[in-house]
Short mmCIF file of C-alpha atoms in Angstrom, two decimals:
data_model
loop_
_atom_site.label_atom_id
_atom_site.label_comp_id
_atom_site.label_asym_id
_atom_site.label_seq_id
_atom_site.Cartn_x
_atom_site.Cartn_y
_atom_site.Cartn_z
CA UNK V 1 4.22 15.42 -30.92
CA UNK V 2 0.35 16.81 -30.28
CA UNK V 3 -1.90 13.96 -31.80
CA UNK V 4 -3.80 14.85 -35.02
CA UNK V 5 -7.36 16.14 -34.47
CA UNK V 6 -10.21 14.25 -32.97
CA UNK V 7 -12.98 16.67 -32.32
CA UNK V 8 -16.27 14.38 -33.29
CA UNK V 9 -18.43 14.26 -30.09
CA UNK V 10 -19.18 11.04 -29.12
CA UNK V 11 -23.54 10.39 -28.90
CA UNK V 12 -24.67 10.32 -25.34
CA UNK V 13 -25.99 7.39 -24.00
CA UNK V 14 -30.12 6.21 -23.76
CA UNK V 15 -29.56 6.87 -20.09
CA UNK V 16 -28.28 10.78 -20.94
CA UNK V 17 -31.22 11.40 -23.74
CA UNK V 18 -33.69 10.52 -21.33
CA UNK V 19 -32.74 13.25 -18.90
CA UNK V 20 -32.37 15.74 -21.43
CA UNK V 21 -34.44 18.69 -20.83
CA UNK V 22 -34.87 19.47 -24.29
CA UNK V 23 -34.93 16.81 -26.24
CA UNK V 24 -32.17 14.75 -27.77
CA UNK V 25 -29.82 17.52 -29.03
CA UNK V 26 -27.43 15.32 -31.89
CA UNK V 27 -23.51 15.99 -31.60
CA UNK V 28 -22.59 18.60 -34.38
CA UNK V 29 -26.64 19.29 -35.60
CA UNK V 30 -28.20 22.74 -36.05
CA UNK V 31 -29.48 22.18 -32.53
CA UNK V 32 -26.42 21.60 -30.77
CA UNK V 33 -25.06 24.66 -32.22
CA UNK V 34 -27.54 26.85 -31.11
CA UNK V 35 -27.19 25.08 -27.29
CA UNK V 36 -23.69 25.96 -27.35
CA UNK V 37 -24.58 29.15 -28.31
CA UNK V 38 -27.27 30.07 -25.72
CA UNK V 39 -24.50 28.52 -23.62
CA UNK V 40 -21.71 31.23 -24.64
CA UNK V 41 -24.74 33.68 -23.55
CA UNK V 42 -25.20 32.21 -19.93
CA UNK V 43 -21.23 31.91 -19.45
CA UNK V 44 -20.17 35.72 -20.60
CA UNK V 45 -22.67 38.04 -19.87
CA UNK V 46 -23.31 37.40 -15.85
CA UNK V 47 -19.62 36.91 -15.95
CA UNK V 48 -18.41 39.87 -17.33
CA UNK V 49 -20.83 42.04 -15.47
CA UNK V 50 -19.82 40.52 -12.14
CA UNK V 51 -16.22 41.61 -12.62
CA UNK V 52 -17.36 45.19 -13.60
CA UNK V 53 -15.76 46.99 -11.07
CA UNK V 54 -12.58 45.20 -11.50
CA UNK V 55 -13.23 46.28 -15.35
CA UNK V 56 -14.03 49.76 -14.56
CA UNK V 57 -10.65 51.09 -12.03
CA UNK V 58 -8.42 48.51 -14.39
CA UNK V 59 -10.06 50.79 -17.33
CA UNK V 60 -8.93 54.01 -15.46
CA UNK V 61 -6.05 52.96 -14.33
CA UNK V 62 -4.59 52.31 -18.14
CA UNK V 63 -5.58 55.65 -19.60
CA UNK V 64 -4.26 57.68 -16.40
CA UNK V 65 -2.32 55.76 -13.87
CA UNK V 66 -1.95 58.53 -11.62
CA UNK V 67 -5.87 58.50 -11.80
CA UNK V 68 -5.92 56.25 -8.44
CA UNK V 69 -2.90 55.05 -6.25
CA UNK V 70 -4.26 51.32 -5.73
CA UNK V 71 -7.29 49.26 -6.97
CA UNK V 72 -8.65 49.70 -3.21
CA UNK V 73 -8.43 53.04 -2.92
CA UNK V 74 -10.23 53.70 -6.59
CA UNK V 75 -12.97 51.69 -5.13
CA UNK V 76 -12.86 53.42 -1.99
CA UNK V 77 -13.28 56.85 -3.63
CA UNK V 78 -16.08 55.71 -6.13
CA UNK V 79 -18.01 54.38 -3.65
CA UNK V 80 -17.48 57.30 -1.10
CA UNK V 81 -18.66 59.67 -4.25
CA UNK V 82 -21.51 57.60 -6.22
CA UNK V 83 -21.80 54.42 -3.94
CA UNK V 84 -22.61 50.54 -5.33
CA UNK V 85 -24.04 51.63 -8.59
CA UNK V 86 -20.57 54.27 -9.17
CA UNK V 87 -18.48 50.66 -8.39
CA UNK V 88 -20.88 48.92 -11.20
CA UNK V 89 -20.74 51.40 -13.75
CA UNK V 90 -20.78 50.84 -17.12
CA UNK V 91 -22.61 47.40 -16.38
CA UNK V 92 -25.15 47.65 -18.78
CA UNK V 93 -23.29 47.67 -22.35
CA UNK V 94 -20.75 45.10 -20.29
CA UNK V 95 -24.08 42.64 -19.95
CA UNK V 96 -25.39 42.88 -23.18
CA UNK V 97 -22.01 43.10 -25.18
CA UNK V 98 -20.09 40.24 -23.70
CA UNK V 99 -23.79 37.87 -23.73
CA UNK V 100 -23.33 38.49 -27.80
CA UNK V 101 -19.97 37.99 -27.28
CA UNK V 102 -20.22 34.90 -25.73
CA UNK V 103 -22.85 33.77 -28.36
CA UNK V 104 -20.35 34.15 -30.82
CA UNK V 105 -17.28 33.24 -29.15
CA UNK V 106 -18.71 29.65 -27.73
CA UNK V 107 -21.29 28.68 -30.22
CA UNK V 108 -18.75 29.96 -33.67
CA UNK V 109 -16.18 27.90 -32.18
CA UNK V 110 -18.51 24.81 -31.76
CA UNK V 111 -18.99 25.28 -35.63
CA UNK V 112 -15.32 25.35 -36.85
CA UNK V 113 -14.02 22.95 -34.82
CA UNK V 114 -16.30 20.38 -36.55
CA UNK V 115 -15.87 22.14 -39.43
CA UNK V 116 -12.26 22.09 -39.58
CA UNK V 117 -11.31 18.61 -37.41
CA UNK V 118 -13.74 17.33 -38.99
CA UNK V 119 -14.98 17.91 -42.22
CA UNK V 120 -12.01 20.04 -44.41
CA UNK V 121 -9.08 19.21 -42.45
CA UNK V 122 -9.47 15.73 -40.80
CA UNK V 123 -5.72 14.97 -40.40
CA UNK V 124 -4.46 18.60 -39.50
CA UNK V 125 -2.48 18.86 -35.68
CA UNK V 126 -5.49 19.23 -32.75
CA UNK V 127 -3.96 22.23 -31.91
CA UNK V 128 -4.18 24.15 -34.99
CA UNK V 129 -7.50 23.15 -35.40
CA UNK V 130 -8.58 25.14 -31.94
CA UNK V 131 -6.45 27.66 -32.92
CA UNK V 132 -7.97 27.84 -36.46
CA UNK V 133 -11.86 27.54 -34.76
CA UNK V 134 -11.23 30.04 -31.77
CA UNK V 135 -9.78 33.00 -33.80
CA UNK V 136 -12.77 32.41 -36.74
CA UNK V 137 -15.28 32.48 -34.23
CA UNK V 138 -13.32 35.10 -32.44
CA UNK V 139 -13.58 37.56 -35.42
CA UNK V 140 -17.16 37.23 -35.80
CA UNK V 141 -18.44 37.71 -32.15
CA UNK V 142 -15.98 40.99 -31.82
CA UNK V 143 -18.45 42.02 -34.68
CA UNK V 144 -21.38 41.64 -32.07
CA UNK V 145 -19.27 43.37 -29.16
CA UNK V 146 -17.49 46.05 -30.96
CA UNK V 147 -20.29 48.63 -30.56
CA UNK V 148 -20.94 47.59 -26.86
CA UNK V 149 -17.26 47.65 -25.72
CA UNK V 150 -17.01 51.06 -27.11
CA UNK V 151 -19.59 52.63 -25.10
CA UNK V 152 -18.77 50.92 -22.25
CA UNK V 153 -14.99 52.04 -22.27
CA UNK V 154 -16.31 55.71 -23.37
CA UNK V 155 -18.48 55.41 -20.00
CA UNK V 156 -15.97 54.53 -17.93
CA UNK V 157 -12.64 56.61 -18.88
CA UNK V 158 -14.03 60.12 -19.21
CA UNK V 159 -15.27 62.47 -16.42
CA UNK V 160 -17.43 63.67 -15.79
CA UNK V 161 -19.11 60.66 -17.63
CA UNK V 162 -19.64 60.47 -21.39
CA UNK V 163 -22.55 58.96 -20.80
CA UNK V 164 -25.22 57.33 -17.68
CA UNK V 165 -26.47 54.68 -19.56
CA UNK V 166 -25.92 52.53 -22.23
CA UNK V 167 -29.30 54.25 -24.33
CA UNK V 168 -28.20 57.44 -23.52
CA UNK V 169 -24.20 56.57 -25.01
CA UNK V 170 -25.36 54.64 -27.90
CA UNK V 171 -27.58 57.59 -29.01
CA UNK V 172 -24.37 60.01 -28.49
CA UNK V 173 -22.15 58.15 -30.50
CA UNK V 174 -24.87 57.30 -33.28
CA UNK V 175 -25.73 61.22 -33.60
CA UNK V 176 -22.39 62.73 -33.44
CA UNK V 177 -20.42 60.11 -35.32
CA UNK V 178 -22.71 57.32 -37.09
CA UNK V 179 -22.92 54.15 -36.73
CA UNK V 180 -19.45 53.85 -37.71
CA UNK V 181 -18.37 55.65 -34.55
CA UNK V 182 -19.45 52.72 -32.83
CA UNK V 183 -16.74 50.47 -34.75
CA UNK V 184 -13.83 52.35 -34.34
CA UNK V 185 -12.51 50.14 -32.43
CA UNK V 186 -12.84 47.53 -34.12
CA UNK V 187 -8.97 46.85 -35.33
CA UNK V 188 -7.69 47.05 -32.28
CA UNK V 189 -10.45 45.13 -30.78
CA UNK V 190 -9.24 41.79 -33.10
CA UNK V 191 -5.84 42.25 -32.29
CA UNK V 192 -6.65 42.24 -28.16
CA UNK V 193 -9.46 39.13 -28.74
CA UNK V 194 -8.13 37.02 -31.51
CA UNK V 195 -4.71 35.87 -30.06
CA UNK V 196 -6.44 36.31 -26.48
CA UNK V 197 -9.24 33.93 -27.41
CA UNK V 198 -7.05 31.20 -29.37
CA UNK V 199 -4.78 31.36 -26.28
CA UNK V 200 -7.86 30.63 -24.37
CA UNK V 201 -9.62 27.68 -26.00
CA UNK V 202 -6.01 25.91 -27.05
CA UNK V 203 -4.65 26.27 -24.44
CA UNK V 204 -8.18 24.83 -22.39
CA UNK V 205 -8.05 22.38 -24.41
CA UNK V 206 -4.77 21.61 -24.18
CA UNK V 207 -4.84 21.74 -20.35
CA UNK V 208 -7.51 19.27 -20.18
CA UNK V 209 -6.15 17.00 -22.15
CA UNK V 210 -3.47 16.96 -19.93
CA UNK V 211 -5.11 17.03 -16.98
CA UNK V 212 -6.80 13.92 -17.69
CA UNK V 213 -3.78 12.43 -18.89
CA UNK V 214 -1.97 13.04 -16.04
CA UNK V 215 -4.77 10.86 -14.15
CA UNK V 216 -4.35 8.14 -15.64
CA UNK V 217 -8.18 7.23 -16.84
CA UNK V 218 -10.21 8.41 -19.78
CA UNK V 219 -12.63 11.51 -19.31
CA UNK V 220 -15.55 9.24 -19.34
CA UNK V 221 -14.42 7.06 -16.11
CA UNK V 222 -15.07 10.80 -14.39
CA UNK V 223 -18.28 11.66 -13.30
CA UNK V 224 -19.67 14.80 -14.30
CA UNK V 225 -19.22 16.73 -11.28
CA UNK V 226 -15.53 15.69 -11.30
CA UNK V 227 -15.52 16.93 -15.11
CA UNK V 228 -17.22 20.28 -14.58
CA UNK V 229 -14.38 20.73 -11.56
CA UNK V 230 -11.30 19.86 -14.63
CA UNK V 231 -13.12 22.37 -16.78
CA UNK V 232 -12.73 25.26 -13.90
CA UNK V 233 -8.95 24.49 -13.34
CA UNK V 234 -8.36 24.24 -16.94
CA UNK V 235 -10.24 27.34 -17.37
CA UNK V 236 -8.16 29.24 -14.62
CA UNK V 237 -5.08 28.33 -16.37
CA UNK V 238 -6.01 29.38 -19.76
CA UNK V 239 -7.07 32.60 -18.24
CA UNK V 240 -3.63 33.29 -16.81
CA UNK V 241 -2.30 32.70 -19.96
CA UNK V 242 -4.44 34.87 -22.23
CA UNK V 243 -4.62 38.26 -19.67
CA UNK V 244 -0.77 38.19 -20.62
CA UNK V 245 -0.93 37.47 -24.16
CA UNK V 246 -3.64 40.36 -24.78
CA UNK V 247 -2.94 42.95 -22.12
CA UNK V 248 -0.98 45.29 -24.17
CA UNK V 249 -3.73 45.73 -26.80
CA UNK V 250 -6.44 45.64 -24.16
CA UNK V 251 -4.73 49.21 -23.21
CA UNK V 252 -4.61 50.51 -26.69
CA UNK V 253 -8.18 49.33 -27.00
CA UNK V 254 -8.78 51.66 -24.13
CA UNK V 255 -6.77 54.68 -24.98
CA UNK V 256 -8.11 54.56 -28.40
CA UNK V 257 -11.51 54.80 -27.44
CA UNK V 258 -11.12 57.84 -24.88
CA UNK V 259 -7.91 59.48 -26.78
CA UNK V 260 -8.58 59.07 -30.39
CA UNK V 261 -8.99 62.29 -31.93
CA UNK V 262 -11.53 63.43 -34.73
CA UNK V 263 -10.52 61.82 -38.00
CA UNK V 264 -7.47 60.65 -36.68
CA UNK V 265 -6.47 56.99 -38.23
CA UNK V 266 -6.39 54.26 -36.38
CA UNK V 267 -2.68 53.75 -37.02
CA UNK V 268 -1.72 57.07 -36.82
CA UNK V 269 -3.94 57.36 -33.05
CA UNK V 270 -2.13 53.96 -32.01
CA UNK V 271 1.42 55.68 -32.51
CA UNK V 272 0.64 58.63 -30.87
CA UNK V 273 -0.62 57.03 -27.85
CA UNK V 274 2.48 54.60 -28.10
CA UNK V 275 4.85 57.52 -27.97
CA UNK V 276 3.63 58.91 -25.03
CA UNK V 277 2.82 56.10 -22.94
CA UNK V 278 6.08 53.75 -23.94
CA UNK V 279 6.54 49.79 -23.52
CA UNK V 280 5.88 49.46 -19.98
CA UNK V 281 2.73 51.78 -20.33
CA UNK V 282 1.48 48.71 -22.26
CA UNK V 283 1.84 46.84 -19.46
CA UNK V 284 -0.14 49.15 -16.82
CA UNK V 285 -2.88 47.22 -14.94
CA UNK V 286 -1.59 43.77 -15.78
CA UNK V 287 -1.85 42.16 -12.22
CA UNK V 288 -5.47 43.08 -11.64
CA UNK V 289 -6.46 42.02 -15.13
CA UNK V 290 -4.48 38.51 -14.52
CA UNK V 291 -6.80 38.10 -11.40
CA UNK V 292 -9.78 39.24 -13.09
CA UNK V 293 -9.03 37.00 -16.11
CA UNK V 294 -7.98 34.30 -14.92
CA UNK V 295 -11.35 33.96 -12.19
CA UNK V 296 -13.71 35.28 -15.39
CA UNK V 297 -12.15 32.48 -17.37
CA UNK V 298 -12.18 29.61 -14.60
CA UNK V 299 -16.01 30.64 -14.04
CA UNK V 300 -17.47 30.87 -17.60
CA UNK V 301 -15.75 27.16 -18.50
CA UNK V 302 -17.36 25.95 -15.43
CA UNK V 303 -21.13 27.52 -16.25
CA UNK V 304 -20.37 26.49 -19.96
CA UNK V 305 -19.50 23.06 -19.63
CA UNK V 306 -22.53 22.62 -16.77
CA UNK V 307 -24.56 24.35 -19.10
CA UNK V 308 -23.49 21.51 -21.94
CA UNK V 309 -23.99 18.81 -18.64
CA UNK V 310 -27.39 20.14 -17.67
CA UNK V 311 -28.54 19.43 -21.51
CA UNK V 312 -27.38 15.84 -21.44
CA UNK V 313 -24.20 17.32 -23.59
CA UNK V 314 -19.99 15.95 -23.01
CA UNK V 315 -18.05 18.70 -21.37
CA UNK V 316 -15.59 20.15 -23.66
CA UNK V 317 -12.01 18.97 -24.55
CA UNK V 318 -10.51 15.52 -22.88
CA UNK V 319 -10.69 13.42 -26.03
#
């Protein structure tokens, strides 16, 4: 049986303090939050924008997969036709979506986890506590994404483009639709991230936990270097994991936002689209996204938890 929650950081030593670069930063305090959020910025948004093109022909590819016959050949012909900035497209609402994203998703689930493990469920499972923290925090930093993710995927699906820029699409969307347009997604949105993210941070955490138990010594017998490297195998696991959990909504989330029509329900749009792209139409894309997953995850536990390191902070999970 998984051992009841124990999610209190414990202080860093005199040594650690002194070589913080900002200060003493307490476990669980105001301040600690707000590192781990600034941290969720620094591991998302370079992230996410690295993988862009992966983002942009696995985007295609699930709302026409006749659109290209392989991932290299899409690149091939968006390069041939609008070169390195074609491949990056859609870059700019990736950046600043998934850097709110990542303040919400890291630095929210910071908060519940002490709030839950710690302070109103003490004795519940460890899992169900990062279950319970990763899908509240989950919910609120789709909130900051929704309206990013939206453009971006409008960007990126129609041709020629809906719009060049992430200005030029927000003030589209705002004009023609409201400010509501920019949440349409938003349903469908939850039900890719929620059970993608507490698939990601459980099973991290999870991982971890067994990683180090499968050594033999406790996380703290590790130096840091040797903890960052756990957090980036962990990561690549939990990534694995998660692209196949949520891969079937992240298509809807894409043929919703380039086939929903005008005052068209959400539920209503979602059967439609089911009917004419099936079960396995669900599934289109899944190998890239598994790659790109997996290597987005690996990477933003690594910056994260070096992030947490650089600040004098534990790396996360192991206890």
């Amino acid at each position: 049986m998984v051992s009841t929650a124990s999610t209190s950081l414990k202080p860093p030593s005199a040594d650690t303090l002194k070589s913080q670069p900002f200060g003493k930063i307490e476990p669980n305090s105001t301040k600690y939050f707000a590192a781990c959020m600034l941290g969720g910025i620094v591991a998302c948004g370079p992230t996410h924008t690295l993988v862009t093109p992966l983002d942009l022909v696995k985007t295609r590819r699930q709302v026409d997969p006749k659109l290209y016959t392989s991932n290299f050949k899409a690149w091939r012909t968006i390069f041939a036709s609008d070169g390195l900035r074609g491949v990056f497209f859609g870059w700019a609402p990736t950046f600043v979506g998934y850097s709110f994203q990542g303040l919400g998703k890291y630095g929210f689930y910071e908060v519940f986890k002490h709030e839950y493990g710690d302070n109103l469920f003490p004795n519940t499972n460890r899992t169900l506590v990062y279950l319970g923290a990763s899908a509240s925090a989950e919910f609120i930093a789709d909130i900051f994404l929704c309206p990013f993710e939206s453009i971006k995927v409008r960007m990126q699906t129609t041709m020629p483009a809906y719009a060049h820029n992430l200005r030029e699409g927000w003030s589209k969307v705002v004009e023609k639709e409201g400010i509501s347009g920019l949440y349409k997604g938003i349903a469908p949105l939850w039900a890719r991230q929620i059970p993608y993210t507490m698939c990601k941070f459980a099973t991290f955490e999870e991982t971890v936990h067994q990683i180090y138990k499968t050594l033999g010594k406790p996380k703290e017998s590790y130096n840091k270097l040797q903890q960052t490297g756990v957090s980036f195998l962990g990561g690549y696991i939990a990534g694995i994991a998660c692209a196949v959990v949520s891969h079937p909504a992240d298509v809807m989330v894409s043929k919703l936002n380039s086939d929903r029509k005008p005052g068209e329900s959400a539920g209503k749009a979602m059967s439609r689209i089911y009917g004419n792209i099936g079960f396995t139409g669900l599934w289109n894309g899944l190998p890239v996204r598994i790659v790109m997953i997996g290597t987005l995850t690996a990477f933003q536990w690594l910056i994260y938890d070096s992030f947490k390191v650089y600040l004098g902070l534990p790396t996360t999970g192991g206890h």
